[in-house]
mmCIF file of C-alpha atoms in Angstrom:
data_model
loop_
_atom_site.group_PDB
_atom_site.id
_atom_site.type_symbol
_atom_site.label_atom_id
_atom_site.label_comp_id
_atom_site.label_asym_id
_atom_site.label_seq_id
_atom_site.Cartn_x
_atom_site.Cartn_y
_atom_site.Cartn_z
ATOM 1 C CA MET R 1 9.945 -10.961 0.364
ATOM 2 C CA THR R 2 7.820 -12.187 3.125
ATOM 3 C CA LYS R 3 4.024 -12.208 3.741
ATOM 4 C CA ARG R 4 2.988 -10.162 6.671
ATOM 5 C CA SER R 5 0.447 -10.614 9.442
ATOM 6 C CA LEU R 6 -0.802 -7.684 11.460
ATOM 7 C CA PRO R 7 0.745 -4.248 10.830
ATOM 8 C CA LYS R 8 2.772 -2.748 13.728
ATOM 9 C CA HIS R 9 1.856 0.741 12.710
ATOM 10 C CA VAL R 10 -1.183 1.971 10.838
ATOM 11 C CA GLY R 11 -1.893 5.522 9.569
ATOM 12 C CA PHE R 12 -5.389 6.806 9.171
ATOM 13 C CA ILE R 13 -6.412 9.662 6.907
ATOM 14 C CA PRO R 14 -10.070 10.309 7.713
ATOM 15 C CA ASP R 15 -11.082 12.367 4.640
ATOM 16 C CA GLY R 16 -14.430 13.329 3.168
ATOM 17 C CA ASN R 17 -16.267 14.949 6.065
ATOM 18 C CA ARG R 18 -17.188 18.083 4.078
ATOM 19 C CA ARG R 19 -18.221 16.155 1.001
ATOM 20 C CA TRP R 20 -20.341 13.890 3.308
ATOM 21 C CA ALA R 21 -22.003 16.978 4.789
ATOM 22 C CA THR R 22 -22.708 18.544 1.463
ATOM 23 C CA GLN R 23 -24.196 15.341 0.112
ATOM 24 C CA ARG R 24 -26.715 15.555 2.977
ATOM 25 C CA GLY R 25 -27.563 19.274 2.511
ATOM 26 C CA LEU R 26 -25.575 20.261 5.571
ATOM 27 C CA ALA R 27 -23.039 23.081 5.769
ATOM 28 C CA LYS R 28 -19.552 21.762 5.191
ATOM 29 C CA GLN R 29 -18.400 22.205 8.687
ATOM 30 C CA GLU R 30 -21.222 20.057 9.919
ATOM 31 C CA GLY R 31 -19.385 17.108 8.717
ATOM 32 C CA TYR R 32 -16.480 17.078 11.192
ATOM 33 C CA ARG R 33 -18.536 16.235 14.286
ATOM 34 C CA PHE R 34 -19.914 13.134 12.498
ATOM 35 C CA GLY R 35 -16.322 11.965 12.374
ATOM 36 C CA ILE R 36 -15.886 11.629 16.123
ATOM 37 C CA GLU R 37 -17.860 8.488 16.708
ATOM 38 C CA PRO R 38 -16.230 6.595 13.849
ATOM 39 C CA GLY R 39 -12.877 7.633 15.248
ATOM 40 C CA LEU R 40 -13.650 6.139 18.548
ATOM 41 C CA ALA R 41 -15.043 3.059 16.987
ATOM 42 C CA LEU R 42 -11.879 2.642 14.885
ATOM 43 C CA PHE R 43 -9.680 3.276 18.047
ATOM 44 C CA GLU R 44 -11.497 0.558 19.962
ATOM 45 C CA LEU R 45 -11.136 -1.874 16.977
ATOM 46 C CA CYS R 46 -7.379 -1.243 16.891
ATOM 47 C CA LYS R 47 -7.024 -1.785 20.566
ATOM 48 C CA LYS R 48 -8.963 -5.013 20.387
ATOM 49 C CA LEU R 49 -6.923 -6.292 17.461
ATOM 50 C CA GLY R 50 -3.668 -5.497 19.336
ATOM 51 C CA ILE R 51 -2.210 -2.942 16.733
ATOM 52 C CA PRO R 52 0.523 -1.446 18.768
ATOM 53 C CA GLU R 53 0.705 2.071 17.201
ATOM 54 C CA VAL R 54 -1.584 4.246 15.022
ATOM 55 C CA SER R 55 -1.251 7.699 13.605
ATOM 56 C CA VAL R 56 -4.206 9.721 12.867
ATOM 57 C CA TYR R 57 -4.394 12.830 10.506
ATOM 58 C CA GLY R 58 -6.273 15.382 12.635
ATOM 59 C CA PHE R 59 -5.669 18.742 10.882
ATOM 60 C CA THR R 60 -2.758 20.473 9.143
ATOM 61 C CA GLN R 61 -1.393 24.022 9.110
ATOM 62 C CA ASP R 62 -2.944 24.227 5.531
ATOM 63 C CA ASN R 63 -6.345 23.429 6.946
ATOM 64 C CA THR R 64 -6.237 26.380 9.211
ATOM 65 C CA LYS R 65 -6.482 28.541 6.067
ATOM 66 C CA ARG R 66 -10.055 27.466 5.537
ATOM 67 C CA ALA R 67 -13.157 29.428 6.335
ATOM 68 C CA SER R 68 -13.573 30.224 10.056
ATOM 69 C CA PRO R 69 -16.539 28.013 10.891
ATOM 70 C CA GLN R 70 -14.696 25.058 9.359
ATOM 71 C CA ILE R 71 -11.651 25.781 11.479
ATOM 72 C CA GLN R 72 -13.687 25.971 14.639
ATOM 73 C CA ALA R 73 -15.514 22.745 13.696
ATOM 74 C CA PHE R 74 -12.503 20.587 12.986
ATOM 75 C CA ARG R 75 -10.607 21.977 16.029
ATOM 76 C CA SER R 76 -13.499 21.205 18.280
ATOM 77 C CA ALA R 77 -13.941 17.674 16.804
ATOM 78 C CA CYS R 78 -10.181 16.976 17.065
ATOM 79 C CA VAL R 79 -10.110 18.008 20.736
ATOM 80 C CA GLU R 80 -13.171 15.932 21.641
ATOM 81 C CA PHE R 81 -11.713 12.892 19.902
ATOM 82 C CA ALA R 82 -8.217 13.232 21.409
ATOM 83 C CA LEU R 83 -9.381 13.871 25.043
ATOM 84 C CA GLU R 84 -11.854 10.939 24.747
ATOM 85 C CA ILE R 85 -9.253 8.328 23.713
ATOM 86 C CA ALA R 86 -6.835 9.699 26.428
ATOM 87 C CA ARG R 87 -9.679 9.090 28.788
ATOM 88 C CA ARG R 88 -10.305 5.524 27.521
ATOM 89 C CA GLY R 89 -6.612 4.634 27.721
ATOM 90 C CA ALA R 90 -4.008 5.480 25.116
ATOM 91 C CA ALA R 91 -0.401 6.566 25.061
ATOM 92 C CA LEU R 92 -1.240 9.798 23.217
ATOM 93 C CA LEU R 93 1.278 12.123 21.467
ATOM 94 C CA VAL R 94 0.204 15.232 19.639
ATOM 95 C CA VAL R 95 2.434 16.025 16.616
ATOM 96 C CA GLY R 96 2.228 19.529 15.088
ATOM 97 C CA LYS R 97 3.635 22.987 15.488
ATOM 98 C CA TYR R 98 3.569 23.568 19.049
ATOM 99 C CA GLY R 99 4.385 27.235 19.501
ATOM 100 C CA SER R 100 1.259 28.305 17.558
ATOM 101 C CA SER R 101 -2.147 29.567 18.481
ATOM 102 C CA GLN R 102 -3.645 27.166 15.926
ATOM 103 C CA LEU R 103 -2.891 24.219 18.360
ATOM 104 C CA PRO R 104 -5.810 23.984 20.695
ATOM 105 C CA ASP R 105 -4.852 24.496 24.333
ATOM 106 C CA GLU R 106 -6.472 21.252 25.346
ATOM 107 C CA LEU R 107 -3.969 19.346 23.200
ATOM 108 C CA ARG R 108 -0.856 21.005 24.683
ATOM 109 C CA PRO R 109 -0.306 18.513 27.494
ATOM 110 C CA PHE R 110 0.312 15.858 24.851
ATOM 111 C CA GLN R 111 3.327 17.466 23.374
ATOM 112 C CA THR R 112 5.095 14.812 25.114
ATOM 113 C CA ARG R 113 3.449 11.346 25.173
ATOM 114 C CA GLN R 114 0.973 10.826 28.017
ATOM 115 C CA GLY R 115 -0.802 7.849 29.266
ATOM 116 C CA GLU R 116 -0.500 4.062 28.761
ATOM 117 C CA GLY R 117 -1.902 1.683 26.142
ATOM 118 C CA ILE R 118 -2.008 1.745 22.475
ATOM 119 C CA LYS R 119 0.326 4.331 21.026
ATOM 120 C CA VAL R 120 -1.623 7.044 19.215
ATOM 121 C CA ASN R 121 0.086 9.839 17.369
ATOM 122 C CA PHE R 122 -2.450 12.426 16.555
ATOM 123 C CA LEU R 123 -1.431 15.082 13.977
ATOM 124 C CA ALA R 124 -2.849 18.495 14.838
ATOM 125 C CA ASN R 125 -1.484 21.681 13.294
ATOM 126 C CA TYR R 126 0.873 19.465 11.426
ATOM 127 C CA HIS R 127 2.847 20.285 8.343
ATOM 128 C CA TRP R 128 5.363 18.106 6.547
ATOM 129 C CA GLU R 129 7.637 21.068 6.014
ATOM 130 C CA TRP R 130 7.611 21.838 9.750
ATOM 131 C CA ASP R 131 8.378 18.125 10.377
ATOM 132 C CA LEU R 132 11.289 17.941 7.934
ATOM 133 C CA ALA R 133 12.677 21.223 8.977
ATOM 134 C CA GLY R 134 13.794 19.505 12.169
ATOM 135 C CA LEU R 135 16.561 17.802 10.117
ATOM 136 C CA ALA R 136 18.374 21.149 10.117
ATOM 137 C CA GLU R 137 19.052 20.199 13.748
ATOM 138 C CA GLY R 138 19.637 16.558 13.033
ATOM 139 C CA ARG R 139 16.261 14.881 13.383
ATOM 140 C CA ILE R 140 12.647 15.210 12.054
ATOM 141 C CA ARG R 141 10.187 16.651 14.495
ATOM 142 C CA SER R 142 8.093 13.497 14.355
ATOM 143 C CA GLN R 143 11.095 11.448 15.290
ATOM 144 C CA GLU R 144 9.066 9.580 18.016
ATOM 145 C CA VAL R 145 6.758 8.269 15.405
ATOM 146 C CA SER R 146 7.838 4.903 13.948
ATOM 147 C CA GLN R 147 7.931 3.750 10.289
ATOM 148 C CA LEU R 148 4.299 3.054 9.075
ATOM 149 C CA ASP R 149 3.407 -0.264 7.525
ATOM 150 C CA LEU R 150 -0.039 0.578 6.263
ATOM 151 C CA ILE R 151 -1.916 3.800 5.479
ATOM 152 C CA VAL R 152 -5.741 3.745 5.097
ATOM 153 C CA ARG R 153 -7.459 6.706 3.547
ATOM 154 C CA TRP R 154 -11.189 7.314 3.367
ATOM 155 C CA GLY R 155 -12.938 9.474 0.838
ATOM 156 C CA GLY R 156 -11.361 8.056 -2.415
ATOM 157 C CA GLY R 157 -8.209 10.334 -2.596
ATOM 158 C CA ARG R 158 -5.190 8.517 -3.752
ATOM 159 C CA ARG R 159 -2.529 10.800 -2.281
ATOM 160 C CA LEU R 160 -0.785 11.322 0.987
ATOM 161 C CA SER R 161 -1.565 15.039 1.383
ATOM 162 C CA GLY R 162 1.570 15.706 3.287
ATOM 163 C CA PHE R 163 0.958 12.916 5.859
ATOM 164 C CA LEU R 164 4.287 11.931 7.602
ATOM 165 C CA PRO R 165 6.448 11.711 4.446
ATOM 166 C CA VAL R 166 9.421 10.111 6.228
ATOM 167 C CA GLN R 167 7.288 7.412 7.933
ATOM 168 C CA SER R 168 5.288 6.750 4.744
ATOM 169 C CA VAL R 169 8.188 5.869 2.478
ATOM 170 C CA TYR R 170 7.649 2.042 2.542
ATOM 171 C CA ALA R 171 3.922 2.083 3.649
ATOM 172 C CA ASP R 172 1.236 0.192 1.765
ATOM 173 C CA PHE R 173 -1.552 2.546 0.783
ATOM 174 C CA TYR R 174 -5.192 1.405 0.986
ATOM 175 C CA VAL R 175 -8.047 3.597 -0.167
ATOM 176 C CA VAL R 176 -11.662 3.403 1.001
ATOM 177 C CA GLU R 177 -14.035 5.115 -1.417
ATOM 178 C CA ASP R 178 -16.674 5.879 1.384
ATOM 179 C CA TYR R 179 -16.371 9.209 3.150
ATOM 180 C CA TRP R 180 -15.061 9.082 6.672
ATOM 181 C CA PRO R 181 -18.328 9.648 8.508
ATOM 182 C CA ASP R 182 -19.692 6.481 6.847
ATOM 183 C CA PHE R 183 -16.832 4.416 8.504
ATOM 184 C CA LYS R 184 -17.689 0.825 8.873
ATOM 185 C CA PRO R 185 -15.564 -1.836 10.735
ATOM 186 C CA GLU R 186 -15.401 -3.789 7.458
ATOM 187 C CA HIS R 187 -13.115 -1.111 5.981
ATOM 188 C CA LEU R 188 -10.434 -1.900 8.531
ATOM 189 C CA ASP R 189 -11.054 -5.620 8.103
ATOM 190 C CA GLN R 190 -10.642 -5.271 4.328
ATOM 191 C CA ALA R 191 -7.592 -3.126 4.585
ATOM 192 C CA LEU R 192 -5.921 -5.631 7.001
ATOM 193 C CA ALA R 193 -6.833 -8.585 4.733
ATOM 194 C CA TRP R 194 -5.343 -6.764 1.753
ATOM 195 C CA PHE R 195 -2.263 -5.819 3.682
ATOM 196 C CA LYS R 196 -1.590 -9.490 4.630
ATOM 197 C CA ASN R 197 -1.308 -10.381 0.857
ATOM 198 C CA GLN R 198 1.173 -7.623 0.067
ATOM 199 C CA ASP R 199 4.823 -8.571 -0.289
ATOM 200 C CA GLN R 200 7.159 -6.721 2.055
ATOM 201 C CA THR R 201 10.343 -5.490 0.288
ATOM 202 C CA LEU R 202 11.441 -2.358 2.345
ATOM 203 C CA GLY R 203 13.173 -1.136 -0.713
ATOM 204 C CA GLY R 204 15.330 -4.212 -1.264
ATOM 205 C CA MET P 1 -10.648 22.498 -5.456
ATOM 206 C CA THR P 2 -10.050 22.752 -9.270
ATOM 207 C CA LYS P 3 -10.128 20.071 -11.967
ATOM 208 C CA ARG P 4 -6.735 19.600 -13.734
ATOM 209 C CA SER P 5 -5.698 19.084 -17.174
ATOM 210 C CA LEU P 6 -2.213 17.624 -18.106
ATOM 211 C CA PRO P 7 0.143 17.127 -15.162
ATOM 212 C CA LYS P 8 3.244 19.262 -15.218
ATOM 213 C CA HIS P 9 5.401 16.599 -13.575
ATOM 214 C CA VAL P 10 4.824 12.818 -13.559
ATOM 215 C CA GLY P 11 6.841 10.271 -11.717
ATOM 216 C CA PHE P 12 7.136 6.704 -12.955
ATOM 217 C CA ILE P 13 7.886 3.599 -10.922
ATOM 218 C CA PRO P 14 8.562 0.801 -13.460
ATOM 219 C CA ASP P 15 8.156 -2.237 -11.226
ATOM 220 C CA GLY P 16 7.719 -5.910 -11.768
ATOM 221 C CA ASN P 17 10.651 -6.686 -14.132
ATOM 222 C CA ARG P 18 11.788 -9.687 -11.969
ATOM 223 C CA ARG P 19 8.262 -11.017 -11.506
ATOM 224 C CA TRP P 20 7.658 -10.669 -15.206
ATOM 225 C CA ALA P 21 10.885 -12.754 -15.965
ATOM 226 C CA THR P 22 9.942 -15.397 -13.379
ATOM 227 C CA GLN P 23 6.566 -15.756 -14.880
ATOM 228 C CA ARG P 24 8.203 -16.569 -18.319
ATOM 229 C CA GLY P 25 10.675 -19.018 -16.862
ATOM 230 C CA LEU P 26 13.557 -16.637 -17.267
ATOM 231 C CA ALA P 27 16.164 -15.826 -14.653
ATOM 232 C CA LYS P 28 14.979 -12.743 -12.537
ATOM 233 C CA GLN P 29 17.763 -10.516 -13.974
ATOM 234 C CA GLU P 30 16.593 -11.168 -17.554
ATOM 235 C CA GLY P 31 13.594 -8.941 -16.754
ATOM 236 C CA TYR P 32 15.389 -5.656 -16.736
ATOM 237 C CA ARG P 33 16.444 -5.541 -20.343
ATOM 238 C CA PHE P 34 12.818 -6.002 -21.350
ATOM 239 C CA GLY P 35 12.167 -2.715 -19.506
ATOM 240 C CA ILE P 36 14.224 -0.542 -21.807
ATOM 241 C CA GLU P 37 11.966 -0.392 -24.932
ATOM 242 C CA PRO P 38 8.894 0.334 -22.819
ATOM 243 C CA GLY P 39 10.812 3.170 -21.192
ATOM 244 C CA LEU P 40 11.668 4.672 -24.536
ATOM 245 C CA ALA P 41 8.052 4.298 -25.719
ATOM 246 C CA LEU P 42 6.904 6.096 -22.563
ATOM 247 C CA PHE P 43 9.512 8.864 -23.043
ATOM 248 C CA GLU P 44 8.273 9.400 -26.579
ATOM 249 C CA LEU P 45 4.660 9.475 -25.478
ATOM 250 C CA CYS P 46 5.365 12.153 -22.747
ATOM 251 C CA LYS P 47 7.377 14.284 -25.202
ATOM 252 C CA LYS P 48 4.463 14.102 -27.723
ATOM 253 C CA LEU P 49 1.897 14.990 -25.117
ATOM 254 C CA GLY P 50 3.994 17.854 -23.991
ATOM 255 C CA ILE P 51 4.449 16.874 -20.363
ATOM 256 C CA PRO P 52 7.226 19.209 -19.206
ATOM 257 C CA GLU P 53 8.922 17.080 -16.542
ATOM 258 C CA VAL P 54 9.161 13.409 -15.697
ATOM 259 C CA SER P 55 11.002 11.568 -12.913
ATOM 260 C CA VAL P 56 11.929 7.806 -13.391
ATOM 261 C CA TYR P 57 12.843 5.465 -10.625
ATOM 262 C CA GLY P 58 15.957 3.794 -12.024
ATOM 263 C CA PHE P 59 17.523 1.972 -9.040
ATOM 264 C CA THR P 60 18.123 2.610 -5.378
ATOM 265 C CA GLN P 61 20.894 2.104 -2.924
ATOM 266 C CA ASP P 62 18.855 -0.580 -1.393
ATOM 267 C CA ASN P 63 18.660 -2.299 -4.813
ATOM 268 C CA THR P 64 22.433 -2.622 -4.942
ATOM 269 C CA LYS P 65 22.236 -5.148 -2.159
ATOM 270 C CA ARG P 66 20.646 -7.719 -4.516
ATOM 271 C CA ALA P 67 22.441 -10.650 -6.114
ATOM 272 C CA SER P 68 25.174 -9.586 -8.289
ATOM 273 C CA PRO P 69 23.758 -10.704 -11.713
ATOM 274 C CA GLN P 70 20.746 -8.683 -10.895
ATOM 275 C CA ILE P 71 22.872 -5.555 -10.056
ATOM 276 C CA GLN P 72 24.762 -5.874 -13.288
ATOM 277 C CA ALA P 73 21.589 -6.168 -15.290
ATOM 278 C CA PHE P 74 19.736 -3.231 -13.826
ATOM 279 C CA ARG P 75 22.768 -1.045 -14.006
ATOM 280 C CA SER P 76 23.271 -1.911 -17.642
ATOM 281 C CA ALA P 77 19.571 -1.381 -18.434
ATOM 282 C CA CYS P 78 19.549 1.948 -16.697
ATOM 283 C CA VAL P 79 22.631 3.167 -18.558
ATOM 284 C CA GLU P 80 21.325 2.156 -21.958
ATOM 285 C CA PHE P 81 18.015 3.784 -21.290
ATOM 286 C CA ALA P 82 19.462 7.135 -19.973
ATOM 287 C CA LEU P 83 22.026 7.512 -22.775
ATOM 288 C CA GLU P 84 19.466 6.762 -25.344
ATOM 289 C CA ILE P 85 17.015 9.411 -24.142
ATOM 290 C CA ALA P 86 19.856 11.872 -23.900
ATOM 291 C CA ARG P 87 20.686 11.050 -27.549
ATOM 292 C CA ARG P 88 16.984 11.508 -28.569
ATOM 293 C CA GLY P 89 16.848 14.942 -26.848
ATOM 294 C CA ALA P 90 16.137 15.492 -23.138
ATOM 295 C CA ALA P 91 17.369 17.738 -20.396
ATOM 296 C CA LEU P 92 18.631 14.817 -18.265
ATOM 297 C CA LEU P 93 19.517 14.957 -14.652
ATOM 298 C CA VAL P 94 20.785 11.862 -12.683
ATOM 299 C CA VAL P 95 19.680 12.061 -9.000
ATOM 300 C CA GLY P 96 21.479 9.679 -6.601
ATOM 301 C CA LYS P 97 24.593 9.306 -4.445
ATOM 302 C CA TYR P 98 27.251 10.602 -6.570
ATOM 303 C CA GLY P 99 30.450 9.668 -4.653
ATOM 304 C CA SER P 100 29.856 5.994 -4.925
ATOM 305 C CA SER P 101 31.052 3.168 -7.126
ATOM 306 C CA GLN P 102 27.439 2.062 -7.394
ATOM 307 C CA LEU P 103 26.719 4.902 -9.687
ATOM 308 C CA PRO P 104 27.742 3.819 -13.219
ATOM 309 C CA ASP P 105 30.417 6.003 -14.761
ATOM 310 C CA GLU P 106 28.285 6.617 -17.940
ATOM 311 C CA LEU P 107 25.825 8.481 -15.828
ATOM 312 C CA ARG P 108 28.326 10.809 -14.038
ATOM 313 C CA PRO P 109 28.170 13.514 -16.625
ATOM 314 C CA PHE P 110 24.440 14.044 -15.752
ATOM 315 C CA GLN P 111 25.081 14.958 -12.212
ATOM 316 C CA THR P 112 24.279 18.427 -13.504
ATOM 317 C CA ARG P 113 21.362 18.687 -16.045
ATOM 318 C CA GLN P 114 22.576 18.167 -19.582
ATOM 319 C CA GLY P 115 20.867 18.712 -22.877
ATOM 320 C CA GLU P 116 17.607 20.330 -23.973
ATOM 321 C CA GLY P 117 14.023 19.216 -24.235
ATOM 322 C CA ILE P 118 11.640 17.523 -21.744
ATOM 323 C CA LYS P 119 13.151 17.453 -18.335
ATOM 324 C CA VAL P 120 13.890 13.926 -17.183
ATOM 325 C CA ASN P 121 15.072 13.250 -13.589
ATOM 326 C CA PHE P 122 16.488 9.838 -13.507
ATOM 327 C CA LEU P 123 16.979 8.233 -10.131
ATOM 328 C CA ALA P 124 20.139 6.071 -9.927
ATOM 329 C CA ASN P 125 21.729 4.921 -6.732
ATOM 330 C CA TYR P 126 19.091 6.995 -5.059
ATOM 331 C CA HIS P 127 17.974 6.732 -1.419
ATOM 332 C CA TRP P 128 15.358 8.961 0.281
ATOM 333 C CA GLU P 129 17.668 9.161 3.441
ATOM 334 C CA TRP P 130 20.531 10.426 1.257
ATOM 335 C CA ASP P 131 18.119 12.911 -0.358
ATOM 336 C CA LEU P 132 16.648 14.245 2.900
ATOM 337 C CA ALA P 133 20.003 14.333 4.607
ATOM 338 C CA GLY P 134 20.834 17.417 2.429
ATOM 339 C CA LEU P 135 18.364 19.344 4.811
ATOM 340 C CA ALA P 136 21.233 19.376 7.392
ATOM 341 C CA GLU P 137 22.832 21.824 5.023
ATOM 342 C CA GLY P 138 19.511 23.591 4.194
ATOM 343 C CA ARG P 139 18.118 21.898 1.130
ATOM 344 C CA ILE P 140 17.292 18.389 -0.028
ATOM 345 C CA ARG P 141 19.661 16.829 -2.454
ATOM 346 C CA SER P 142 16.940 16.559 -5.176
ATOM 347 C CA GLN P 143 16.130 20.233 -4.776
ATOM 348 C CA GLU P 144 16.111 20.675 -8.493
ATOM 349 C CA VAL P 145 13.341 18.172 -8.979
ATOM 350 C CA SER P 146 9.877 19.937 -8.798
ATOM 351 C CA GLN P 147 6.837 18.851 -6.922
ATOM 352 C CA LEU P 148 5.025 15.814 -8.516
ATOM 353 C CA ASP P 149 1.433 16.016 -9.711
ATOM 354 C CA LEU P 150 0.990 12.350 -10.546
ATOM 355 C CA ILE P 151 2.963 9.115 -9.796
ATOM 356 C CA VAL P 152 2.291 5.971 -11.870
ATOM 357 C CA ARG P 153 3.524 2.693 -10.635
ATOM 358 C CA TRP P 154 3.494 -0.587 -12.511
ATOM 359 C CA GLY P 155 3.417 -4.062 -11.037
ATOM 360 C CA GLY P 156 0.456 -3.630 -8.588
ATOM 361 C CA GLY P 157 2.473 -2.213 -5.562
ATOM 362 C CA ARG P 158 0.555 0.449 -3.726
ATOM 363 C CA ARG P 159 3.482 2.148 -2.042
ATOM 364 C CA LEU P 160 6.095 4.728 -2.901
ATOM 365 C CA SER P 161 9.144 2.544 -1.914
ATOM 366 C CA GLY P 162 11.126 5.628 -1.002
ATOM 367 C CA PHE P 163 10.466 7.504 -4.249
ATOM 368 C CA LEU P 164 11.146 11.282 -3.777
ATOM 369 C CA PRO P 165 9.247 11.723 -0.482
ATOM 370 C CA VAL P 166 9.266 15.537 -0.570
ATOM 371 C CA GLN P 167 8.123 15.810 -4.155
ATOM 372 C CA SER P 168 5.437 13.128 -3.601
ATOM 373 C CA VAL P 169 3.528 14.770 -0.674
ATOM 374 C CA TYR P 170 0.588 15.991 -2.753
ATOM 375 C CA ALA P 171 0.954 13.752 -5.776
ATOM 376 C CA ASP P 172 -1.865 11.517 -6.999
ATOM 377 C CA PHE P 173 -1.017 7.911 -7.059
ATOM 378 C CA TYR P 174 -2.100 5.620 -9.908
ATOM 379 C CA VAL P 175 -1.365 1.964 -9.905
ATOM 380 C CA VAL P 176 -1.125 -0.291 -12.996
ATOM 381 C CA GLU P 177 -1.376 -4.037 -12.226
ATOM 382 C CA ASP P 178 0.545 -5.097 -15.209
ATOM 383 C CA TYR P 179 4.240 -5.661 -14.829
ATOM 384 C CA TRP P 180 6.506 -2.949 -16.345
ATOM 385 C CA PRO P 181 7.748 -4.955 -19.337
ATOM 386 C CA ASP P 182 4.149 -5.287 -20.378
ATOM 387 C CA PHE P 183 3.752 -1.479 -20.675
ATOM 388 C CA LYS P 184 1.085 -0.323 -23.024
ATOM 389 C CA PRO P 185 0.423 3.244 -24.162
ATOM 390 C CA GLU P 186 -3.102 2.808 -22.858
ATOM 391 C CA HIS P 187 -1.682 2.686 -19.286
ATOM 392 C CA LEU P 188 -0.556 6.335 -19.563
ATOM 393 C CA ASP P 189 -3.809 7.329 -21.273
ATOM 394 C CA GLN P 190 -5.647 5.756 -18.517
ATOM 395 C CA ALA P 191 -3.528 7.351 -15.707
ATOM 396 C CA LEU P 192 -3.855 10.769 -17.289
ATOM 397 C CA ALA P 193 -7.658 10.439 -17.808
ATOM 398 C CA TRP P 194 -8.038 9.391 -14.080
ATOM 399 C CA PHE P 195 -5.737 12.330 -13.110
ATOM 400 C CA LYS P 196 -7.976 14.799 -14.739
ATOM 401 C CA ASN P 197 -10.910 13.829 -12.702
ATOM 402 C CA GLN P 198 -9.100 14.175 -9.248
ATOM 403 C CA ASP P 199 -9.734 17.373 -7.326
ATOM 404 C CA GLN P 200 -6.620 19.236 -6.570
ATOM 405 C CA THR P 201 -6.367 20.550 -2.963
ATOM 406 C CA LEU P 202 -2.631 20.873 -2.177
ATOM 407 C CA GLY P 203 -3.425 20.252 1.383
ATOM 408 C CA GLY P 204 -5.934 23.213 1.699
#
């Protein structure tokens, strides 16, 4: 067992957008657009800290069964976020079911990694079963995504909700009670400080 | 989202045996035998509460790379625990790499589920890669183990450590800071009370 420094790969589950909107008397779907600026702030922080790879839970195939205004809202927010980080400089890969109308057209160029800089794996129209089904042909479909060291989830939920099951097997899991639109840089600071104090065993 | 009552399937990660032993000035391997009685107490509690299925992390293929006295000690503790719950009445299935000398002979009869009562899936010589590799032939090797609702881990670690990745995708994760040999019935009570207050979304 060794103490760690900075994680090499961090997963982010930005949950709580709808609860945040409801709390403010807004329609649920209004919450998503308030998640874009926090996402960009978090992206800049990770770049500055020198974290080499991050994975972000955009939306899942299950999410596309929600009410239509919500679907339009999270798709739109995901596209805006992804294109903006690509513009700012990232090696962006979109991971999700590609041959599907649920994957926004704007994200299709990133089915292979594009750009240079911090690696960002953005899960869009993702489903863990779709991912694992690749093993029937010898490799998971998210094969290009490395093992996660740390996962940070906002919104208080203590579960993975289908987030990259293979890459999550040894990851430390840090939960922020605040809803995602209330993101503060301190959340990441606290998660990283906590992470440094966890023993690494990798199953050993 | 609906509020839940009793979980149908609970996973248990009884971690911290070695740290518990070290804290008491004992050799690390001495910790394992102090985990048997707590395991039996937990088993009786689950039966009494009417939880229909539980999965228990016995030991992994990675664990068999530890120092020899530790390996002998956790193998022996796992065998004693498993045979005793079989004797008391359980539908016991051992899940782990079967064609391996690391699987104790006493556990081999349980490669198919034996007995009647509460379903107990006992992971022995388990590895998540071994489990998922079954997908190359169409199904995971732990196919008979149902989806988990709740996972309880002792010893303060906030990670799955390779525990049933497919069944864990939507599970709520509850961490007990106490080491496993310090198990108290209140730990389970608290985990179940907490679980009842979590919203169930199943990815939706």
